Amino acid sequence: MYNDPRSHGLWEKTAPQPPATPALQGDVVADVVIVGGGFTGQSAALHLAEKGVDVVLLEAKEIGFGGAGRNVGLINGGMWVMPKELPGVLGETYGERLLDLLGNAPLLVRELVEKHEIPCEIEKNGTLHCAVGEKGLAEIRERCEQWAARGAPVRVLDADETARRTGSTAYSGALFDMRAGTLQPLAYVRGLAAAAQKAGARLHTASPVVATQRSGGKWVVRTPGGSVTANWIVVATEAYSTGPWQIVRDEQTYLPYFNFATRPLSDNLQKSILPGREGCWDTKEILSSFRMDKAGRLVFGSVGALRGPGAAIHRAWAKRSLKRLFPQLGETEFECEWYGQIGMTDNAVPRFHKFAENVVGFSGYNGRGIAPGTAFGKVIAQHILGDIAENDLPLPATEPKARAFRTVKEAYYEAGAQIAHFAGERF
């Protein structure tokens, strides 16, 4: 997008074309205006439009421009926070609600893909959280025990089965989550947009919000080309927020994350590496992830930004790491490379904000945008429809606050990843 091959990489190369979404021109009226064209915004638009609500969605750039079009494509259940810890962070009531919602969120993604026949290369064979050493094994065993106690279909695999499923002997075990899977994220968000549009939502790209005002009991949202007057505003801009809701970005710390995609592997290599097409990530502090796409490309990623000296450092590290993980690959050449930013909250838990009367939004997905974004989009639609009262939402309403020393921390993360990868971090 915008002549930058490192913004969306493989996903832009292989995704179906998005639906036609002209820039907003002129003044229009709607029931709800949604700001942001990622997973949350498109899910909210779809679920509202299906109920007959008149929806206008405004996206500053293009559909999937932010995290929705740059991520790894893992459909994960839950969050980084251990299940037993969440009630201590949010309280018993909200902790249980959020665990129920996000634990089942991958199933909602599957349901929407099937219902709307979204061509997004979805794989439903689960994910593998790969343990590095005894410490990693202890972590996944504890996580498995806590999720299994809630009835989740999870189990710990031993080193041999992990090696058989991944094609690598680098791991001491893995947490196998059968709720989860992978998909082509840009294709998925474009498919949600097409479904929302078909249901009656009006979608406009290249339409950044520059101002809002209250007028006659309604909200007027202005863009360079026009305005939308509506009863409700849904803020779905997440970590790429600018303009009136810049605070959503400011309360999150950016963690850069890159991906490299190989050329399609041979049939023999595809039988050896991830033959079941599970999505994988590991337990290291500077984690790595890997998965296959439909054509058999191996997508490998880690923390870091592909800019300045980081581009060469992370590329060289990725080649070394793949050679250690999968000796059968031999020398690796990459077909695509790209990177984006993960928005991290201070406690790794999402947020629900009520910015003003009838101005609401969820944010802070901490690297797990696909399933949570889809689920929160549906929840916010149900709230607007009156099906879920504010007191019954999965998160309490909190005031957005800029995070202290954010820019310093972001510089530290980017530099730290370069140092670790330059030093040849080993498994």
GROMACS .gro file of N, CA and C in nm, residues 11 38-44 47 64 66-80 101-113 118 120-123 127 179-190 192 238 259 279 281 291 338 341-343 350 364-379:
model
  249
   11TRP      N    1   0.070  -1.043   0.230
   11TRP     CA    2  -0.076  -1.036   0.239
   11TRP      C    3  -0.135  -0.951   0.127
   38GLY      N    4  -1.051  -0.169   1.040
   38GLY     CA    5  -0.988  -0.296   1.071
   38GLY      C    6  -1.089  -0.400   1.116
   39PHE      N    7  -1.042  -0.501   1.191
   39PHE     CA    8  -1.130  -0.610   1.233
   39PHE      C    9  -1.248  -0.561   1.316
   40THR      N   10  -1.222  -0.474   1.414
   40THR     CA   11  -1.329  -0.428   1.502
   40THR      C   12  -1.432  -0.345   1.426
   41GLY      N   13  -1.383  -0.250   1.347
   41GLY     CA   14  -1.474  -0.164   1.273
   41GLY      C   15  -1.559  -0.240   1.173
   42GLN      N   16  -1.498  -0.331   1.098
   42GLN     CA   17  -1.575  -0.406   0.997
   42GLN      C   18  -1.672  -0.504   1.063
   43SER      N   19  -1.629  -0.566   1.175
   43SER     CA   20  -1.720  -0.657   1.245
   43SER      C   21  -1.840  -0.581   1.300
   44ALA      N   22  -1.815  -0.463   1.360
   44ALA     CA   23  -1.925  -0.382   1.411
   44ALA      C   24  -2.018  -0.340   1.298
   47HIS      N   25  -2.230  -0.649   1.182
   47HIS     CA   26  -2.333  -0.693   1.276
   47HIS      C   27  -2.445  -0.589   1.292
   64GLY      N   28  -0.787  -0.241   0.621
   64GLY     CA   29  -0.677  -0.324   0.668
   64GLY      C   30  -0.542  -0.256   0.667
   66GLY      N   31  -0.394  -0.075   0.897
   66GLY     CA   32  -0.321  -0.087   1.024
   66GLY      C   33  -0.284  -0.230   1.055
   67GLY      N   34  -0.300  -0.268   1.181
   67GLY     CA   35  -0.259  -0.401   1.224
   67GLY      C   36  -0.332  -0.513   1.153
   68ALA      N   37  -0.456  -0.489   1.106
   68ALA     CA   38  -0.534  -0.594   1.042
   68ALA      C   39  -0.468  -0.648   0.916
   69GLY      N   40  -0.389  -0.566   0.849
   69GLY     CA   41  -0.326  -0.610   0.725
   69GLY      C   42  -0.179  -0.643   0.736
   70ARG      N   43  -0.124  -0.639   0.859
   70ARG     CA   44   0.021  -0.656   0.875
   70ARG      C   45   0.058  -0.773   0.966
   71ASN      N   46  -0.038  -0.830   1.037
   71ASN     CA   47  -0.004  -0.926   1.142
   71ASN      C   48   0.029  -1.065   1.088
   72VAL      N   49   0.061  -1.155   1.178
   72VAL     CA   50   0.103  -1.290   1.140
   72VAL      C   51  -0.012  -1.372   1.083
   73GLY      N   52  -0.133  -1.349   1.135
   73GLY     CA   53  -0.248  -1.427   1.090
   73GLY      C   54  -0.284  -1.542   1.181
   74LEU      N   55  -0.244  -1.534   1.310
   74LEU     CA   56  -0.281  -1.636   1.408
   74LEU      C   57  -0.417  -1.602   1.469
   75ILE      N   58  -0.509  -1.697   1.468
   75ILE     CA   59  -0.641  -1.677   1.530
   75ILE      C   60  -0.633  -1.736   1.669
   76ASN      N   61  -0.594  -1.657   1.766
   76ASN     CA   62  -0.571  -1.706   1.902
   76ASN      C   63  -0.692  -1.684   1.992
   77GLY      N   64  -0.709  -1.776   2.087
   77GLY     CA   65  -0.808  -1.758   2.192
   77GLY      C   66  -0.741  -1.700   2.316
   78GLY      N   67  -0.816  -1.623   2.394
   78GLY     CA   68  -0.762  -1.568   2.517
   78GLY      C   69  -0.665  -1.455   2.495
   79MET      N   70  -0.580  -1.432   2.595
   79MET     CA   71  -0.485  -1.321   2.593
   79MET      C   72  -0.351  -1.369   2.646
   80TRP      N   73  -0.255  -1.275   2.654
   80TRP     CA   74  -0.125  -1.308   2.712
   80TRP      C   75  -0.139  -1.338   2.861
  101LEU      N   76  -1.562  -1.457   2.657
  101LEU     CA   77  -1.572  -1.396   2.525
  101LEU      C   78  -1.452  -1.430   2.438
  102LEU      N   79  -1.332  -1.407   2.490
  102LEU     CA   80  -1.213  -1.422   2.408
  102LEU      C   81  -1.170  -1.568   2.394
  103GLY      N   82  -1.207  -1.651   2.491
  103GLY     CA   83  -1.178  -1.793   2.476
  103GLY      C   84  -1.252  -1.853   2.358
  104ASN      N   85  -1.373  -1.804   2.332
  104ASN     CA   86  -1.455  -1.855   2.221
  104ASN      C   87  -1.446  -1.769   2.095
  105ALA      N   88  -1.368  -1.661   2.100
  105ALA     CA   89  -1.362  -1.569   1.986
  105ALA      C   90  -1.316  -1.635   1.856
  106PRO      N   91  -1.219  -1.731   1.857
  106PRO     CA   92  -1.182  -1.795   1.730
  106PRO      C   93  -1.299  -1.865   1.662
  107LEU      N   94  -1.394  -1.914   1.741
  107LEU     CA   95  -1.510  -1.982   1.683
  107LEU      C   96  -1.600  -1.883   1.610
  108LEU      N   97  -1.606  -1.759   1.659
  108LEU     CA   98  -1.682  -1.655   1.589
  108LEU      C   99  -1.618  -1.624   1.454
  109VAL      N  100  -1.485  -1.618   1.451
  109VAL     CA  101  -1.415  -1.594   1.324
  109VAL      C  102  -1.450  -1.704   1.224
  110ARG      N  103  -1.443  -1.829   1.268
  110ARG     CA  104  -1.479  -1.940   1.179
  110ARG      C  105  -1.622  -1.926   1.128
  111GLU      N  106  -1.712  -1.891   1.218
  111GLU     CA  107  -1.854  -1.878   1.182
  111GLU      C  108  -1.873  -1.772   1.074
  112LEU      N  109  -1.808  -1.657   1.089
  112LEU     CA  110  -1.824  -1.550   0.991
  112LEU      C  111  -1.763  -1.587   0.857
  113VAL      N  112  -1.647  -1.651   0.861
  113VAL     CA  113  -1.582  -1.693   0.736
  113VAL      C  114  -1.672  -1.789   0.659
  118ILE      N  115  -1.592  -1.612   0.304
  118ILE     CA  116  -1.478  -1.522   0.289
  118ILE      C  117  -1.355  -1.603   0.247
  120CYS      N  118  -1.017  -1.652   0.267
  120CYS     CA  119  -0.905  -1.599   0.344
  120CYS      C  120  -0.808  -1.707   0.392
  121GLU      N  121  -0.806  -1.821   0.321
  121GLU     CA  122  -0.709  -1.927   0.348
  121GLU      C  123  -0.716  -1.976   0.493
  122ILE      N  124  -0.834  -1.983   0.549
  122ILE     CA  125  -0.846  -2.021   0.690
  122ILE      C  126  -0.804  -2.166   0.712
  123GLU      N  127  -0.728  -2.188   0.818
  123GLU     CA  128  -0.688  -2.321   0.862
  123GLU      C  129  -0.741  -2.340   1.003
  127THR      N  130  -0.331  -2.417   1.695
  127THR     CA  131  -0.201  -2.350   1.706
  127THR      C  132  -0.114  -2.425   1.807
  179ARG      N  133  -0.898  -2.469   1.939
  179ARG     CA  134  -0.992  -2.363   1.902
  179ARG      C  135  -0.933  -2.273   1.795
  180ALA      N  136  -0.802  -2.267   1.791
  180ALA     CA  137  -0.730  -2.164   1.716
  180ALA      C  138  -0.697  -2.209   1.574
  181GLY      N  139  -0.621  -2.125   1.503
  181GLY     CA  140  -0.584  -2.156   1.366
  181GLY      C  141  -0.512  -2.039   1.301
  182THR      N  142  -0.515  -2.035   1.170
  182THR     CA  143  -0.452  -1.926   1.096
  182THR      C  144  -0.543  -1.882   0.981
  183LEU      N  145  -0.517  -1.764   0.930
  183LEU     CA  146  -0.582  -1.716   0.808
  183LEU      C  147  -0.496  -1.608   0.744
  184GLN      N  148  -0.538  -1.564   0.626
  184GLN     CA  149  -0.473  -1.453   0.557
  184GLN      C  150  -0.542  -1.326   0.609
  185PRO      N  151  -0.477  -1.248   0.695
  185PRO     CA  152  -0.549  -1.142   0.767
  185PRO      C  153  -0.604  -1.031   0.679
  186LEU      N  154  -0.529  -0.989   0.576
  186LEU     CA  155  -0.580  -0.883   0.490
  186LEU      C  156  -0.698  -0.933   0.408
  187ALA      N  157  -0.693  -1.058   0.365
  187ALA     CA  158  -0.806  -1.116   0.293
  187ALA      C  159  -0.929  -1.124   0.383
  188TYR      N  160  -0.906  -1.158   0.510
  188TYR     CA  161  -1.018  -1.169   0.604
  188TYR      C  162  -1.085  -1.034   0.628
  189VAL      N  163  -1.007  -0.930   0.654
  189VAL     CA  164  -1.068  -0.801   0.682
  189VAL      C  165  -1.134  -0.743   0.557
  190ARG      N  166  -1.077  -0.769   0.440
  190ARG     CA  167  -1.144  -0.727   0.317
  190ARG      C  168  -1.274  -0.804   0.296
  192LEU      N  169  -1.465  -0.924   0.542
  192LEU     CA  170  -1.562  -0.865   0.635
  192LEU      C  171  -1.621  -0.738   0.576
  238GLU      N  172  -0.777   0.180   1.704
  238GLU     CA  173  -0.674   0.101   1.768
  238GLU      C  174  -0.538   0.172   1.771
  259ASN      N  175   0.783  -0.981   0.958
  259ASN     CA  176   0.763  -1.113   0.900
  259ASN      C  177   0.839  -1.125   0.769
  279GLY      N  178  -0.050  -2.290   1.328
  279GLY     CA  179   0.026  -2.167   1.349
  279GLY      C  180   0.107  -2.180   1.477
  281TRP      N  181   0.409  -2.013   1.771
  281TRP     CA  182   0.496  -1.911   1.828
  281TRP      C  183   0.561  -1.972   1.951
  291ARG      N  184   0.442  -2.003   1.043
  291ARG     CA  185   0.320  -2.064   0.990
  291ARG      C  186   0.335  -2.081   0.839
  338TRP      N  187   0.786  -0.767   0.553
  338TRP     CA  188   0.704  -0.655   0.596
  338TRP      C  189   0.706  -0.646   0.748
  341GLN      N  190   0.324  -0.261   1.376
  341GLN     CA  191   0.336  -0.225   1.517
  341GLN      C  192   0.226  -0.292   1.598
  342ILE      N  193   0.266  -0.354   1.708
  342ILE     CA  194   0.170  -0.412   1.802
  342ILE      C  195   0.147  -0.311   1.914
  343GLY      N  196   0.024  -0.277   1.940
  343GLY     CA  197  -0.008  -0.186   2.049
  343GLY      C  198  -0.021  -0.261   2.181
  350PRO      N  199  -0.709  -0.558   2.719
  350PRO     CA  200  -0.777  -0.458   2.636
  350PRO      C  201  -0.851  -0.353   2.718
  364GLY      N  202  -0.655  -0.191   2.243
  364GLY     CA  203  -0.552  -0.253   2.323
  364GLY      C  204  -0.550  -0.403   2.315
  365TYR      N  205  -0.527  -0.457   2.194
  365TYR     CA  206  -0.537  -0.601   2.174
  365TYR      C  207  -0.406  -0.675   2.198
  366ASN      N  208  -0.296  -0.604   2.214
  366ASN     CA  209  -0.170  -0.664   2.258
  366ASN      C  210  -0.124  -0.778   2.167
  367GLY      N  211  -0.137  -0.759   2.037
  367GLY     CA  212  -0.089  -0.859   1.942
  367GLY      C  213  -0.187  -0.970   1.912
  368ARG      N  214  -0.309  -0.959   1.961
  368ARG     CA  215  -0.410  -1.061   1.934
  368ARG      C  216  -0.534  -0.995   1.876
  369GLY      N  217  -0.520  -0.943   1.756
  369GLY     CA  218  -0.627  -0.860   1.700
  369GLY      C  219  -0.736  -0.934   1.628
  370ILE      N  220  -0.707  -1.048   1.568
  370ILE     CA  221  -0.804  -1.111   1.478
  370ILE      C  222  -0.930  -1.154   1.552
  371ALA      N  223  -0.915  -1.246   1.647
  371ALA     CA  224  -1.033  -1.295   1.719
  371ALA      C  225  -1.091  -1.191   1.815
  372PRO      N  226  -1.008  -1.126   1.900
  372PRO     CA  227  -1.065  -1.023   1.987
  372PRO      C  228  -1.130  -0.908   1.910
  373GLY      N  229  -1.065  -0.861   1.803
  373GLY     CA  230  -1.122  -0.752   1.726
  373GLY      C  231  -1.258  -0.788   1.669
  374THR      N  232  -1.269  -0.910   1.617
  374THR     CA  233  -1.396  -0.957   1.562
  374THR      C  234  -1.502  -0.965   1.672
  375ALA      N  235  -1.463  -1.021   1.787
  375ALA     CA  236  -1.559  -1.037   1.897
  375ALA      C  237  -1.602  -0.903   1.956
  376PHE      N  238  -1.506  -0.812   1.976
  376PHE     CA  239  -1.541  -0.681   2.031
  376PHE      C  240  -1.628  -0.601   1.934
  377GLY      N  241  -1.606  -0.618   1.803
  377GLY     CA  242  -1.692  -0.552   1.706
  377GLY      C  243  -1.837  -0.596   1.719
  378LYS      N  244  -1.855  -0.727   1.739
  378LYS     CA  245  -1.992  -0.778   1.758
  378LYS      C  246  -2.051  -0.727   1.889
  379VAL      N  247  -1.971  -0.726   1.996
  379VAL     CA  248  -2.020  -0.680   2.127
  379VAL      C  249  -2.064  -0.534   2.120
   0.00000   0.00000   0.00000
